[in-house]
Short mmCIF file of C-alpha atoms in Angstrom, two decimals:
data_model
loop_
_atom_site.label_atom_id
_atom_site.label_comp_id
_atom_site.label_asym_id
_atom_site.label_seq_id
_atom_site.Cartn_x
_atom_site.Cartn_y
_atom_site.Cartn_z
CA UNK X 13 67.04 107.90 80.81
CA UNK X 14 66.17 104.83 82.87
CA UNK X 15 67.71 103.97 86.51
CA UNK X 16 69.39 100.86 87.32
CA UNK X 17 70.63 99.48 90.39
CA UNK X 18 74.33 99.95 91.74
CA UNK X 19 74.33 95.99 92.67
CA UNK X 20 72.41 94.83 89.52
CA UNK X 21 74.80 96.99 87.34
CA UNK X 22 78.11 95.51 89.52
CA UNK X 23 77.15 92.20 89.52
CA UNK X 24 76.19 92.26 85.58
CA UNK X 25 80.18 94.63 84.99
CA UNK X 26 81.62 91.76 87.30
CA UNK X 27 80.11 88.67 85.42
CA UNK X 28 81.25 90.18 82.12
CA UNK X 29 84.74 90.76 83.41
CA UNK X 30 85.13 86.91 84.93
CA UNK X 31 84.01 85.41 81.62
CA UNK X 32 86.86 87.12 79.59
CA UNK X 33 89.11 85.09 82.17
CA UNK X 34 89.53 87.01 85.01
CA UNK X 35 89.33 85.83 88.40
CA UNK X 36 86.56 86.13 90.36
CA UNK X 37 87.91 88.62 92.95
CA UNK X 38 89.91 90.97 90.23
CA UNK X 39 86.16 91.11 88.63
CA UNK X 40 84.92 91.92 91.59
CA UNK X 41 86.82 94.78 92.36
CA UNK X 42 87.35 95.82 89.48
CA UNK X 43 83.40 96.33 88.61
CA UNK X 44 82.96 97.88 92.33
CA UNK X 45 85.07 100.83 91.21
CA UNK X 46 84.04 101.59 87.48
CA UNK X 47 79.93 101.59 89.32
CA UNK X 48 81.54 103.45 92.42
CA UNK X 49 81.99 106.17 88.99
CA UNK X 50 78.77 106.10 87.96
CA UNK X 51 77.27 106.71 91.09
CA UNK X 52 78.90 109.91 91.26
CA UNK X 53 78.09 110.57 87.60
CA UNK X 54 81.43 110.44 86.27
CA UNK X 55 80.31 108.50 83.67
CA UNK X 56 83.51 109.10 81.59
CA UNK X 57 85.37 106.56 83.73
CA UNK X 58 82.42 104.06 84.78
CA UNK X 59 80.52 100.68 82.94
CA UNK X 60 81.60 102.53 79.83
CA UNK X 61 84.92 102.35 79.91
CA UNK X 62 84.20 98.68 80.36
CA UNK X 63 85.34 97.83 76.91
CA UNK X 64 88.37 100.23 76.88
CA UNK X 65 89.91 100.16 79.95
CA UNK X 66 89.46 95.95 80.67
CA UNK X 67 87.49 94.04 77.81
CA UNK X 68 89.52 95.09 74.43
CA UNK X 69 92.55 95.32 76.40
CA UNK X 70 92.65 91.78 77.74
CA UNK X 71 92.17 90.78 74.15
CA UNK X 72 94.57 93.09 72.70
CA UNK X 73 97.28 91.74 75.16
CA UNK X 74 97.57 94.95 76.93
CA UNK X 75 95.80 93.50 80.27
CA UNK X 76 96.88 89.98 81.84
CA UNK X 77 93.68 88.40 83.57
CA UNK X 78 95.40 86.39 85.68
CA UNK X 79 98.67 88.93 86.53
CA UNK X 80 100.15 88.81 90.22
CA UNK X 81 101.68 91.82 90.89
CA UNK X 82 105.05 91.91 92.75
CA UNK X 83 106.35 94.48 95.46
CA UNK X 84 109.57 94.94 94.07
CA UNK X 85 111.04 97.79 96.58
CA UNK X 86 114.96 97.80 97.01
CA UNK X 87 114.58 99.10 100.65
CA UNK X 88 111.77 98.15 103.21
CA UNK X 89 113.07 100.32 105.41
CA UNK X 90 111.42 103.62 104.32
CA UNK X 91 107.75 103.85 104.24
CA UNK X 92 107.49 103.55 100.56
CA UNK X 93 107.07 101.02 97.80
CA UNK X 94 107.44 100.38 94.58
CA UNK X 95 104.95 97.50 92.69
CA UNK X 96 105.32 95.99 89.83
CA UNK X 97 101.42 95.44 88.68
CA UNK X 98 103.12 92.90 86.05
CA UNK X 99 100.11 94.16 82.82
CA UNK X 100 97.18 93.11 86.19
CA UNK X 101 93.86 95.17 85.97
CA UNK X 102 94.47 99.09 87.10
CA UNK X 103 91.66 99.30 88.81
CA UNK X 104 92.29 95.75 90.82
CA UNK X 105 95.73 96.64 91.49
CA UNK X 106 95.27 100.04 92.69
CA UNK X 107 92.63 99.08 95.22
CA UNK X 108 95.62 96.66 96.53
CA UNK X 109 97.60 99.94 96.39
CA UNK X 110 95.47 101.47 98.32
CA UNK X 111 95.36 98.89 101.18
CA UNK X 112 99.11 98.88 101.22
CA UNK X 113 99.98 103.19 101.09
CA UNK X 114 97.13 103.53 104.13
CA UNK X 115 99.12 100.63 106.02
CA UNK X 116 101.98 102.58 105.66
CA UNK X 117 100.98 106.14 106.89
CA UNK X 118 98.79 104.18 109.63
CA UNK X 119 102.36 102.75 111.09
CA UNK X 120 104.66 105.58 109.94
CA UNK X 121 103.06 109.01 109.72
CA UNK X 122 103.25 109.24 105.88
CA UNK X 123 103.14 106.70 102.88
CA UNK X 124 103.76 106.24 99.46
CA UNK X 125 103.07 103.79 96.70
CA UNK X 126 104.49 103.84 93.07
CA UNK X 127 102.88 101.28 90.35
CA UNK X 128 104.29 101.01 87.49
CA UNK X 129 103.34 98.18 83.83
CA UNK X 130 100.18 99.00 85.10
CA UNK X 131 96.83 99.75 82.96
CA UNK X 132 94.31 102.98 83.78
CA UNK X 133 92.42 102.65 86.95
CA UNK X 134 89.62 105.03 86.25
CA UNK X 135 88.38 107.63 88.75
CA UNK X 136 91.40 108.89 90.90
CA UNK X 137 88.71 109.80 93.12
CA UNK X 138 87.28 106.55 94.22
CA UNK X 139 91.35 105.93 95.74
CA UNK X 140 91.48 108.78 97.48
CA UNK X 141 88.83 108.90 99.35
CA UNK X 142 88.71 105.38 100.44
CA UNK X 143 92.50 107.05 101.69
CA UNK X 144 90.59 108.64 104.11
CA UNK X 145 87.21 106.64 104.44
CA UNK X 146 88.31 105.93 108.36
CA UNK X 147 89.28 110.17 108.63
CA UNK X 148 92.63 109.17 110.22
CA UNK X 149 94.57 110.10 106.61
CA UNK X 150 94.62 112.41 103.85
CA UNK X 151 95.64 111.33 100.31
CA UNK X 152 96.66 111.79 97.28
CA UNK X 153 96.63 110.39 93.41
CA UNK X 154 98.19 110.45 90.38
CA UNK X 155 97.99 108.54 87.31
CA UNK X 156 99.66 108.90 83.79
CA UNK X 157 97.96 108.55 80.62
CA UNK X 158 98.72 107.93 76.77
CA UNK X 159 100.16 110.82 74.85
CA UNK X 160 97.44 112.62 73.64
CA UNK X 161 98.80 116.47 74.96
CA UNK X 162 101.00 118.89 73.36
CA UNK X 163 102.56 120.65 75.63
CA UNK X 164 102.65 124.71 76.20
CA UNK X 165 104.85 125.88 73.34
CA UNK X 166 105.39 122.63 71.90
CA UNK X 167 104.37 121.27 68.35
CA UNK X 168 103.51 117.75 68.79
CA UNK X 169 101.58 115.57 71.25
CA UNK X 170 103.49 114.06 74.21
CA UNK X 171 102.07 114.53 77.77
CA UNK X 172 99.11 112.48 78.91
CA UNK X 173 96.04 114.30 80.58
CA UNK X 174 97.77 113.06 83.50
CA UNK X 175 95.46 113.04 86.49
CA UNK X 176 95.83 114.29 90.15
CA UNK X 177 93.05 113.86 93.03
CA UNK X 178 93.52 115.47 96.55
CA UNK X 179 91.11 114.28 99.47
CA UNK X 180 91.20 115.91 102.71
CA UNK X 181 88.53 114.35 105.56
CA UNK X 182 86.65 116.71 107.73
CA UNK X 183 84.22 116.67 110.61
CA UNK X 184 81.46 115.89 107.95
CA UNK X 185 82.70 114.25 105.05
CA UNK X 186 85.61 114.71 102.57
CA UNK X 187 86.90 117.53 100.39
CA UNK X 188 88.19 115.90 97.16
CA UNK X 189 89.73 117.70 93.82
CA UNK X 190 89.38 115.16 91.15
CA UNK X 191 91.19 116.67 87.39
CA UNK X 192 92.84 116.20 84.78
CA UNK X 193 95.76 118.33 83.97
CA UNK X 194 94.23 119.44 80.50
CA UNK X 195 90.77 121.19 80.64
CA UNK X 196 89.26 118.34 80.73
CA UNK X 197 89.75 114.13 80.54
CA UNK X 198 90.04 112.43 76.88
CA UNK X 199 87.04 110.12 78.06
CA UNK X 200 85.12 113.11 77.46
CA UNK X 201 85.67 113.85 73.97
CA UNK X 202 86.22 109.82 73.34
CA UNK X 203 82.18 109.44 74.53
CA UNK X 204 81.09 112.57 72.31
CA UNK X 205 83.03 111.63 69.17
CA UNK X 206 81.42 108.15 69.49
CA UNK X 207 78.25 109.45 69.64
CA UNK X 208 78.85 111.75 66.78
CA UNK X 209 77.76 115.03 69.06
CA UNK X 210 79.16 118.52 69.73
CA UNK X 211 82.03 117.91 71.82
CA UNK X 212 81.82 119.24 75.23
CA UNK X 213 84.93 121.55 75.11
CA UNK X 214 87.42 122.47 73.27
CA UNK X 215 90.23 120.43 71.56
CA UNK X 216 92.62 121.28 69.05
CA UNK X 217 92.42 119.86 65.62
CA UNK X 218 95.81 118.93 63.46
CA UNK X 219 96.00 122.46 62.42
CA UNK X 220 96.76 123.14 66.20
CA UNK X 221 93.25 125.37 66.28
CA UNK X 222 90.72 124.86 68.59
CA UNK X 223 87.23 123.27 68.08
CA UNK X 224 84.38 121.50 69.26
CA UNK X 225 83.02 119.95 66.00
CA UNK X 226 82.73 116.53 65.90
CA UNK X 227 83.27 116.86 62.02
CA UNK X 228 86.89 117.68 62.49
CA UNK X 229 87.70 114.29 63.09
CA UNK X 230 87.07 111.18 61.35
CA UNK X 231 86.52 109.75 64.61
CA UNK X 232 88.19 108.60 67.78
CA UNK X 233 90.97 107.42 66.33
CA UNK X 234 91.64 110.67 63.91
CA UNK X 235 91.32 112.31 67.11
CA UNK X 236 93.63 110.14 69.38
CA UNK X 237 96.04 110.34 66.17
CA UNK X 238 95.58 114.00 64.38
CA UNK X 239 94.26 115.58 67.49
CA UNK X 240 95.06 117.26 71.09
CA UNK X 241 93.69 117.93 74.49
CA UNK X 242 94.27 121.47 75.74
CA UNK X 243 96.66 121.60 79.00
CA UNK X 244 94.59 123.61 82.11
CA UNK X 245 95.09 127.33 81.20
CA UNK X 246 95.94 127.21 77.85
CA UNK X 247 92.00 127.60 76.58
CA UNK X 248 91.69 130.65 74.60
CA UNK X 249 94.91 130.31 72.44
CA UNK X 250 95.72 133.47 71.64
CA UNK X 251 95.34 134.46 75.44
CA UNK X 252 96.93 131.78 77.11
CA UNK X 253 99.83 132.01 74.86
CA UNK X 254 100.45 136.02 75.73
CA UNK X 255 99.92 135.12 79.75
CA UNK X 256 101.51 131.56 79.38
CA UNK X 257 99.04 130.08 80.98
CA UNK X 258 99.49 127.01 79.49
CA UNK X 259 102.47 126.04 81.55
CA UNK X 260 100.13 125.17 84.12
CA UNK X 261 98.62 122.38 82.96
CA UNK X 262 101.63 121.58 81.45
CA UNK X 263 103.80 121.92 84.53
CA UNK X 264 101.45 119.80 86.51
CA UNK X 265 100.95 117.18 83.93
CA UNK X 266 105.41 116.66 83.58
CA UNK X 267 105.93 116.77 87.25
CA UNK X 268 102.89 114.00 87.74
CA UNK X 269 105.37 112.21 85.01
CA UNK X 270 108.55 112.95 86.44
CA UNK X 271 108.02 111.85 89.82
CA UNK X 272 106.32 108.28 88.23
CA UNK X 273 109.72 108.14 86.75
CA UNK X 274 111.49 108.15 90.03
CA UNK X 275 109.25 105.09 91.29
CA UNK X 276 108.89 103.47 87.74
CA UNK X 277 111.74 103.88 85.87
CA UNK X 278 111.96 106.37 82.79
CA UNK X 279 109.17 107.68 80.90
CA UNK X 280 108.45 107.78 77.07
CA UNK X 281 106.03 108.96 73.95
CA UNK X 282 102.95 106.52 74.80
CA UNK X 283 101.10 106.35 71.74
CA UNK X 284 97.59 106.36 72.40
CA UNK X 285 96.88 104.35 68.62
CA UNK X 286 99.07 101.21 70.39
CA UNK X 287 97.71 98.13 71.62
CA UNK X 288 98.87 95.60 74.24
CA UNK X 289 101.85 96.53 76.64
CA UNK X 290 102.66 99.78 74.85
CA UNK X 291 99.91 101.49 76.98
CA UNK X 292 100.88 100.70 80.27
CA UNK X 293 101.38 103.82 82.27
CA UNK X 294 101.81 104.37 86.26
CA UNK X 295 100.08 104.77 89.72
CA UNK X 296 100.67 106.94 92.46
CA UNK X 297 99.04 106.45 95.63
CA UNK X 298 100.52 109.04 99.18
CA UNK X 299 98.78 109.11 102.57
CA UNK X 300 99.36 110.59 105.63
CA UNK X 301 97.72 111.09 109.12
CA UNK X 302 95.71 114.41 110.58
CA UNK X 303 97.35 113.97 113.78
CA UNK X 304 100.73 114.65 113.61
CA UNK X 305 100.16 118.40 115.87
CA UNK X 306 96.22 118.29 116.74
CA UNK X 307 94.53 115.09 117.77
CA UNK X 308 92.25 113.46 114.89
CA UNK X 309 89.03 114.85 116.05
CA UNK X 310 90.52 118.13 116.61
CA UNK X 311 92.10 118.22 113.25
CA UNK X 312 88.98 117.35 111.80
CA UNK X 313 87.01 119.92 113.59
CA UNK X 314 90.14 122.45 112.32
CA UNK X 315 88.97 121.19 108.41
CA UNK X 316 85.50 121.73 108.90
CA UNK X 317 85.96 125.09 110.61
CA UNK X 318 88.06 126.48 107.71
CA UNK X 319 85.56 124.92 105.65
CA UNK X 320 82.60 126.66 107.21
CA UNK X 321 84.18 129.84 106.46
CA UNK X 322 85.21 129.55 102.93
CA UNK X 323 81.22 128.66 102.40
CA UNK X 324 80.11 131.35 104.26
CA UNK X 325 81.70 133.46 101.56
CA UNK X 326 79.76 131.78 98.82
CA UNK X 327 76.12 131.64 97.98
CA UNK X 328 74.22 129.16 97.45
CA UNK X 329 75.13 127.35 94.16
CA UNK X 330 79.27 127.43 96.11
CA UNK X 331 80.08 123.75 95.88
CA UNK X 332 82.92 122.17 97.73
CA UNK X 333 85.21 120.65 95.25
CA UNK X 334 83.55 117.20 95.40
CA UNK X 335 80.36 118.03 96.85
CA UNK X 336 78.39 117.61 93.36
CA UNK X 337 79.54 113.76 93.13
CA UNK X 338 78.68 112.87 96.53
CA UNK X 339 75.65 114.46 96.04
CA UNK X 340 74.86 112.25 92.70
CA UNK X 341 76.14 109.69 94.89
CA UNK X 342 73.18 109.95 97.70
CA UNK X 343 70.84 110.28 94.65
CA UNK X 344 71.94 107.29 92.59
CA UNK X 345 72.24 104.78 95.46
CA UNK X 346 68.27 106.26 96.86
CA UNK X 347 66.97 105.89 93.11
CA UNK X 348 69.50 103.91 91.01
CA UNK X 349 71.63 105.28 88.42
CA UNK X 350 70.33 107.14 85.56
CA UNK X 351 72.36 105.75 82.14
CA UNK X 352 71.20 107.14 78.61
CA UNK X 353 70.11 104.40 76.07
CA UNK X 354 73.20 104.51 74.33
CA UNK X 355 74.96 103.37 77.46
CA UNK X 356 72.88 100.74 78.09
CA UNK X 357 72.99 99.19 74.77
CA UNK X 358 76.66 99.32 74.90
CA UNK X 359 76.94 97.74 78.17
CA UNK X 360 74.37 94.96 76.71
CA UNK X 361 76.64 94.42 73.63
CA UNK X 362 79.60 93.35 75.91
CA UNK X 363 76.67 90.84 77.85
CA UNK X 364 75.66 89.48 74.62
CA UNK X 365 79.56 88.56 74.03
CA UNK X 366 79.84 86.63 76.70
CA UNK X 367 76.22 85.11 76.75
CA UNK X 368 74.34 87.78 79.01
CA UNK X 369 70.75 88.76 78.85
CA UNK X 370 70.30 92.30 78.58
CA UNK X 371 70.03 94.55 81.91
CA UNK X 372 67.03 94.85 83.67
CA UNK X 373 66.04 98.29 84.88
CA UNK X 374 64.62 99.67 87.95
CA UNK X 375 62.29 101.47 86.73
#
């Protein structure tokens, strides 16, 4: 493992990204928030999803370089709104999302922001906690996903992994919950199967039994096509099928689609083996202020009191849902980022495309 900068790795991300058309600024933002991953080691949705997420999709028609999306809410009048991201970057037009939900809850308590023909926008958590960078609002984020899920009981993939991330601001940083609403994302399993090693936990295979060998997929694609993530609860099949545990995960993940369909219009099968505007999916962006009953820095001290006392039940190793990325965070940004070879040499296949030299560690 060698360490690279966060500014030598966003400027390289960003240069990439504006040479496949994109302007400057999208580029910009978007490479800020796929290196704002890796810095807190969620390396799943980082540089490496580079290709994915913005690079194959711009020339598979599924991403529009030069999009404008359009706030197309019927009624101004409520502090909500609905945008239409129109194919643009997800990780450029969430950031705008952003910037419009905590406008909202700054003016009128409480704010919410539906985005829908939109593409993935990464980590959910990198939104909600800019939410409540100034620790005047909470927030809270959603995001769809293709169908790669079967749901509790069900016989045939249709949910998405369908993320949710809560952040709550205290007296001394922020409490964020950052999942999926399987057992864990797809990115996971899509970076193992790549890489041809043991999966990281278990999936089901087309037989509908769980595994975690590689060999029971031809690859990604058998995967993405033959194979499904497990919802939260339902590991252990047997088990979670006798306590139906599995609803949880699946409950989550349909109401997370549901409530996209009431700012997005209805929701269908997305098939995770399409290309172009057949993966669009939605964004969800709420925020709302800490002062409603208690001033700000008395509802902050409230957080970080009931904080204090859930760790003082724990030992040492207790972590704060959170805690371990901004932790990685402090780390990465003191001593750069620590990327395996085999995400390097990705990343430098996508420079070479577009006339890069390779990156340059630091050390």
């Amino acid at each position: 493992m060698r360490r690279y900068s966060a500014e030598t790795v966003k400027t390289y991300v960003a240069t990439i990204i504006e040479r496949h058309g994109v302007p400057s600024g999208k580029a910009s933002v978007t490479a800020e928030v796929l290196v704002e991953a890796d810095l807190r080691g969620i390396f799943s949705h980082g540089a490496n999803n580079l290709d994915l997420l913005v690079v194959s999709s711009i020339k598979e028609g599924g991403t529009y370089p030069d999009a404008e999306p359009k706030d197309v809410t019927r009624n101004k009048s409520f502090p909500i709104r609905h945008i239409d991201a129109c194919g643009d970057l997800g990780h450029s037009v969430a950031k705008s999302a952003v910037a419009c939900v905590k406008e909202l809850a700054e003016t009128h308590g409480i704010g919410k922001v539906y985005v829908y023909n939109a593409n993935h926008f990464g980590a959910a958590s990198v939104y909600s906690e800019e939410i409540c960078e100034e620790k005047l609002l909470a927030g809270r984020v959603t995001c769809t996903t293709a169908s790669v899920v079967t749901p509790h009981g069900g016989e045939g993939n249709r949910l998405g992994t369908n993320v949710m991330c809560w952040s709550v601001p205290y007296s001394e940083g922020i409490v964020t919950i950052d999942m999926a609403t399987t057992i864990h994302a797809v990115s996971g399993i899509a970076k193992a199967l790549i890489e041809g090693v043991q999966l990281p936990f278990p999936v089901l295979d087309q037989h509908r039994e769980e595994t975690t060998d590689p060999g029971s997929f031809e690859g990604l694609d058998d995967f993405l096509k033959n194979g499904s993530m497990v919802p939260l609860g339902g590991l252990g099949k047997e088990k979670a099928e006798q306590a139906d545990a599995g609803f949880k995960g699946t409950g989550l993940a349909t109401l997370i689609e549901l409530d996209s369909a009431v700012g997005g219009g209805r929701s269908t099968f997305v098939d995770p083996m399409a290309h172009g505007t057949d993966r669009w999916i939605r964004q969800t962006f709420e925020a709302w202020r800490i002062d409603t009953l208690f001033s700000c820095d008395e509802a902050l001290q409230h957080v970080s009191d009931t904080v204090a006392d859930i760790k003082a039940h724990g030992g040492e190793a207790m972590l704060l849902p959170g805690e371990k990325e901004q932790k990685q965070r402090d780390l990465s940004l003191a001593q750069g980022i620590a990327y395996s070879p085999k995400q390097i040499e990705r990343l430098n296949e996508l420079g070479k495309e577009v006339g890069l030299a390779p990156l340059e560690s630091a050390g």
